[in-house]
Structure formats: structure tokens, C-alpha cells
GROMACS .gro file of C-alpha atoms in nm:
model
  185
    1MET     CA    1  -2.555  -0.197   0.320
    2ASP     CA    2  -2.565  -0.070   0.675
    3LYS     CA    3  -2.224   0.049   0.801
    4LYS     CA    4  -2.271  -0.151   1.122
    5ILE     CA    5  -2.289  -0.473   0.918
    6ILE     CA    6  -1.977  -0.375   0.721
    7THR     CA    7  -1.799  -0.308   1.052
    8ILE     CA    8  -1.896  -0.652   1.185
    9ILE     CA    9  -1.774  -0.819   0.866
   10ASP     CA   10  -1.449  -0.620   0.873
   11ALA     CA   11  -1.380  -0.719   1.235
   12ALA     CA   12  -1.452  -1.084   1.157
   13ILE     CA   13  -1.216  -1.085   0.857
   14LYS     CA   14  -0.936  -0.929   1.060
   15HIS     CA   15  -0.991  -1.176   1.344
   16VAL     CA   16  -0.983  -1.468   1.101
   17TRP     CA   17  -0.655  -1.339   0.956
   18ASN     CA   18  -0.479  -1.259   1.283
   19LYS     CA   19  -0.604  -1.548   1.496
   20ASP     CA   20  -0.759  -1.835   1.301
   21LEU     CA   21  -0.541  -1.843   0.991
   22SER     CA   22  -0.221  -1.767   1.179
   23ARG     CA   23  -0.300  -2.061   1.411
   24ASP     CA   24  -0.379  -2.284   1.112
   25TYR     CA   25  -0.052  -2.182   0.951
   26ASP     CA   26   0.149  -2.246   1.268
   27ASN     CA   27  -0.014  -2.590   1.297
   28SER     CA   28   0.062  -2.681   0.933
   29PHE     CA   29  -0.298  -2.679   0.809
   30LEU     CA   30  -0.229  -2.442   0.517
   31LEU     CA   31  -0.054  -2.551   0.199
   32LYS     CA   32  -0.077  -2.312  -0.094
   33GLU     CA   33  -0.365  -2.089  -0.198
   34ASP     CA   34  -0.651  -2.338  -0.216
   35SER     CA   35  -0.614  -2.444   0.146
   36LEU     CA   36  -0.588  -2.077   0.245
   37LYS     CA   37  -0.910  -2.005   0.056
   38SER     CA   38  -1.087  -2.303   0.213
   39ALA     CA   39  -0.974  -2.214   0.564
   40PHE     CA   40  -1.067  -1.848   0.515
   41TYR     CA   41  -1.418  -1.950   0.404
   42PHE     CA   42  -1.458  -2.194   0.694
   43HIS     CA   43  -1.343  -1.956   0.965
   44LEU     CA   44  -1.523  -1.651   0.829
   45ARG     CA   45  -1.852  -1.834   0.794
   46ASN     CA   46  -1.819  -1.964   1.149
   47ARG     CA   47  -1.716  -1.624   1.290
   48LEU     CA   48  -2.009  -1.445   1.128
   49GLY     CA   49  -2.249  -1.723   1.215
   50GLU     CA   50  -2.545  -1.865   1.030
   51ALA     CA   51  -2.796  -1.639   1.207
   52PHE     CA   52  -2.609  -1.321   1.110
   53LEU     CA   53  -2.575  -1.436   0.749
   54HIS     CA   54  -2.943  -1.534   0.722
   55ASN     CA   55  -3.074  -1.225   0.901
   56HIS     CA   56  -2.891  -0.998   0.657
   57ASN     CA   57  -2.935  -1.217   0.345
   58LEU     CA   58  -2.560  -1.261   0.314
   59ARG     CA   59  -2.373  -1.557   0.165
   60LEU     CA   60  -2.008  -1.646   0.115
   61PHE     CA   61  -1.895  -1.776  -0.224
   62THR     CA   62  -1.554  -1.883  -0.351
   63GLU     CA   63  -1.446  -1.851  -0.713
   64TYR     CA   64  -1.720  -1.595  -0.778
   65PHE     CA   65  -1.737  -1.451  -1.129
   66ILE     CA   66  -1.849  -1.095  -1.192
   67GLY     CA   67  -1.772  -0.871  -1.488
   68GLY     CA   68  -1.544  -1.131  -1.642
   69GLN     CA   69  -1.331  -1.152  -1.326
   70ARG     CA   70  -1.296  -1.444  -1.085
   71ILE     CA   71  -1.278  -1.343  -0.721
   72ASP     CA   72  -1.132  -1.581  -0.463
   73LEU     CA   73  -1.394  -1.513  -0.193
   74VAL     CA   74  -1.691  -1.279  -0.172
   75ILE     CA   75  -1.962  -1.194   0.073
   76ALA     CA   76  -2.271  -1.123  -0.133
   77GLU     CA   77  -2.619  -1.003  -0.052
   78ILE     CA   78  -2.893  -1.218  -0.204
   79ASP     CA   79  -3.262  -1.169  -0.271
   80PRO     CA   80  -3.426  -1.449  -0.068
   81GLU     CA   81  -3.746  -1.410  -0.270
   82LYS     CA   82  -3.564  -1.545  -0.577
   83THR     CA   83  -3.385  -1.841  -0.418
   84GLY     CA   84  -3.518  -2.189  -0.475
   85GLU     CA   85  -3.657  -2.116  -0.819
   86ASN     CA   86  -3.350  -1.960  -0.979
   87PHE     CA   87  -2.981  -2.026  -1.016
   88LEU     CA   88  -2.833  -1.893  -0.690
   89GLY     CA   89  -2.587  -1.672  -0.879
   90ASP     CA   90  -2.885  -1.488  -1.030
   91CYS     CA   91  -3.013  -1.410  -0.678
   92VAL     CA   92  -2.710  -1.196  -0.587
   93THR     CA   93  -2.811  -0.832  -0.554
   94LYS     CA   94  -2.477  -0.689  -0.443
   95VAL     CA   95  -2.121  -0.797  -0.366
   96ILE     CA   96  -2.043  -0.654  -0.023
   97THR     CA   97  -1.688  -0.779   0.023
   98THR     CA   98  -1.413  -0.924  -0.197
   99ILE     CA   99  -1.103  -1.106  -0.080
  100GLU     CA  100  -0.823  -1.176  -0.323
  101MET     CA  101  -0.566  -1.422  -0.192
  102LYS     CA  102  -0.214  -1.525  -0.280
  103TYR     CA  103   0.004  -1.778  -0.101
  104LYS     CA  104   0.350  -1.799  -0.253
  105GLY     CA  105   0.700  -1.896  -0.155
  106SER     CA  106   1.016  -1.692  -0.193
  107TYR     CA  107   1.064  -1.829  -0.545
  108ALA     CA  108   0.745  -1.664  -0.672
  109ASN     CA  109   0.752  -1.372  -0.906
  110GLU     CA  110   0.588  -1.075  -0.733
  111VAL     CA  111   0.397  -1.000  -1.054
  112VAL     CA  112   0.120  -1.237  -0.939
  113PHE     CA  113   0.064  -1.023  -0.630
  114TYR     CA  114   0.051  -0.706  -0.838
  115GLU     CA  115  -0.204  -0.862  -1.074
  116ASP     CA  116  -0.441  -0.912  -0.780
  117ILE     CA  117  -0.375  -0.555  -0.666
  118SER     CA  118  -0.469  -0.424  -1.011
  119LYS     CA  119  -0.786  -0.633  -1.010
  120VAL     CA  120  -0.890  -0.502  -0.667
  121LEU     CA  121  -0.811  -0.142  -0.757
  122ALA     CA  122  -1.033  -0.180  -1.064
  123PHE     CA  123  -1.312  -0.294  -0.833
  124THR     CA  124  -1.271   0.020  -0.620
  125GLU     CA  125  -1.314   0.235  -0.930
  126ASN     CA  126  -1.605   0.050  -1.086
  127TRP     CA  127  -1.817  -0.082  -0.797
  128GLN     CA  128  -2.052   0.056  -0.537
  129SER     CA  129  -1.881   0.280  -0.287
  130SER     CA  130  -1.992   0.065   0.007
  131SER     CA  131  -1.808  -0.247  -0.111
  132LYS     CA  132  -1.495  -0.336   0.086
  133HIS     CA  133  -1.198  -0.518  -0.065
  134TYR     CA  134  -0.917  -0.720   0.093
  135LEU     CA  135  -0.578  -0.836  -0.030
  136ALA     CA  136  -0.479  -1.146   0.169
  137PHE     CA  137  -0.119  -1.235   0.090
  138ILE     CA  138   0.100  -1.499   0.251
  139GLN     CA  139   0.454  -1.458   0.126
  140GLU     CA  140   0.690  -1.726   0.254
  141LYS     CA  141   0.992  -1.506   0.228
  142TYR     CA  142   1.223  -1.361   0.490
  143PHE     CA  143   1.212  -0.988   0.550
  144ARG     CA  144   1.373  -0.776   0.814
  145PRO     CA  145   1.107  -0.560   0.980
  146ALA     CA  146   1.260  -0.242   0.833
  147GLU     CA  147   1.229  -0.391   0.481
  148VAL     CA  148   0.855  -0.457   0.499
  149VAL     CA  149   0.648  -0.215   0.296
  150ASN     CA  150   0.287  -0.209   0.195
  151TRP     CA  151   0.199  -0.342  -0.147
  152LEU     CA  152   0.024  -0.029  -0.274
  153ASP     CA  153   0.221   0.276  -0.379
  154ASP     CA  154   0.121   0.631  -0.280
  155LYS     CA  155  -0.108   0.689  -0.580
  156GLN     CA  156  -0.279   0.352  -0.533
  157SER     CA  157  -0.314   0.416  -0.160
  158LYS     CA  158  -0.516   0.729  -0.228
  159ALA     CA  159  -0.752   0.540  -0.461
  160ALA     CA  160  -0.787   0.262  -0.203
  161LYS     CA  161  -0.862   0.488   0.094
  162ASP     CA  162  -1.144   0.342   0.307
  163LYS     CA  163  -1.204   0.072   0.044
  164VAL     CA  164  -0.908  -0.167   0.071
  165THR     CA  165  -0.743  -0.353   0.356
  166GLU     CA  166  -0.416  -0.537   0.317
  167LEU     CA  167  -0.368  -0.862   0.506
  168HIS     CA  168  -0.005  -0.969   0.473
  169ALA     CA  169   0.195  -1.252   0.630
  170TYR     CA  170   0.569  -1.303   0.588
  171TRP     CA  171   0.866  -1.454   0.765
  172ASN     CA  172   1.058  -1.226   1.001
  173GLY     CA  173   1.425  -1.259   0.910
  174GLU     CA  174   1.537  -1.160   1.259
  175SER     CA  175   1.310  -1.369   1.482
  176ASP     CA  176   1.226  -1.652   1.237
  177GLU     CA  177   0.855  -1.610   1.322
  178THR     CA  178   0.568  -1.553   1.084
  179VAL     CA  179   0.429  -1.201   1.112
  180TRP     CA  180   0.059  -1.136   1.039
  181ASN     CA  181  -0.018  -0.773   0.952
  182VAL     CA  182  -0.338  -0.582   0.882
  183PHE     CA  183  -0.323  -0.243   0.714
  184ASP     CA  184  -0.628  -0.029   0.632
  185TYR     CA  185  -0.580   0.220   0.353
   0.00000   0.00000   0.00000
């Protein structure tokens, strides 16, 4: 996939996270992971636009299965020559982007976040080098700014370099505002 297309997709995902989803959250449109997933799909599809998606044979799918794994949201390249006569899933030629999402309150065990991290890191090891992966985590928990750390440790960060972006939202314990961060590894 052309790097220019990946750059456009990356910018759209970051805009959706920082602007669209943060606005939805502030206006009480998001409740748990399914509404986050639905809103992410809606905003990303609108940001990229139908013409862009059609011109580059790209489609967005939720709950996409590949290699025995379910992915919350993917952008996939399809072979338009095969559509119409085949199951659409069989028309996918390449998964360009994956987005794993979690939306949990302060009560949640952080293990669920780390399970998604492990899944995404496995993708970086086993998939095409041009695929880009995102961890989109809303954690309704208070943190002081000095306490906030990235989810990946140093070893994982090296494996994720140029392949993973962390999208993380949490409650600021000092200002009582929700903070929306983007971190590229």
C-alpha cells in the first residue's frame, strides 16, 4: 500500500480520536466499548470519505476475524473484481490497519488492556510490514499527569516502532478533565 494512503488513514484516525470521539465522549454519546467501536467506525468512514475508500478499494469492517483472532475494527483492501459473486470476506486482499479498543472504568482489571496489547504485538511480528496497528483505550480512571505512562514497556516499544500507535484517554486527577493522548511508537 502506498505510504501516502497510510499517512492519510493515520491522520484521519488521529483526528477521529482527538476531535470526534472526544466530543462524543464529552456529550455523553459513548457508553462502553460497543458504542466506542460504532462511533469510531462512523467517524472514520466519514473522515476518509466514500470516494477515497472506493478509489483505493478500501473498506472498514468491525469484528473482523483473521488467523483465529477477532479484531475490533480494520481497514482492509479488497479485490473489486471478486465482489458481488463471492462472500465479501473472501475478497479481502490485505488488512491495512487494525484498531483494538477497550473502554473500561476504574474497577476494571488492567489485564484486559494487556491482552489487546499482546494481540497487536503478535500482529506486528506476523503481518506485512506496511500494516499499521492502533490501541484505542478509554480508561475512566483518575491519574495525575506525572503518573501517566505508555502501555508498552521498553522491549515492546522497540518491536512496535513505526507499526503501533497508542490512543489513550483517561481522567486527569488534577483538572477533572478527560485527556486524549496519541503516542506513536
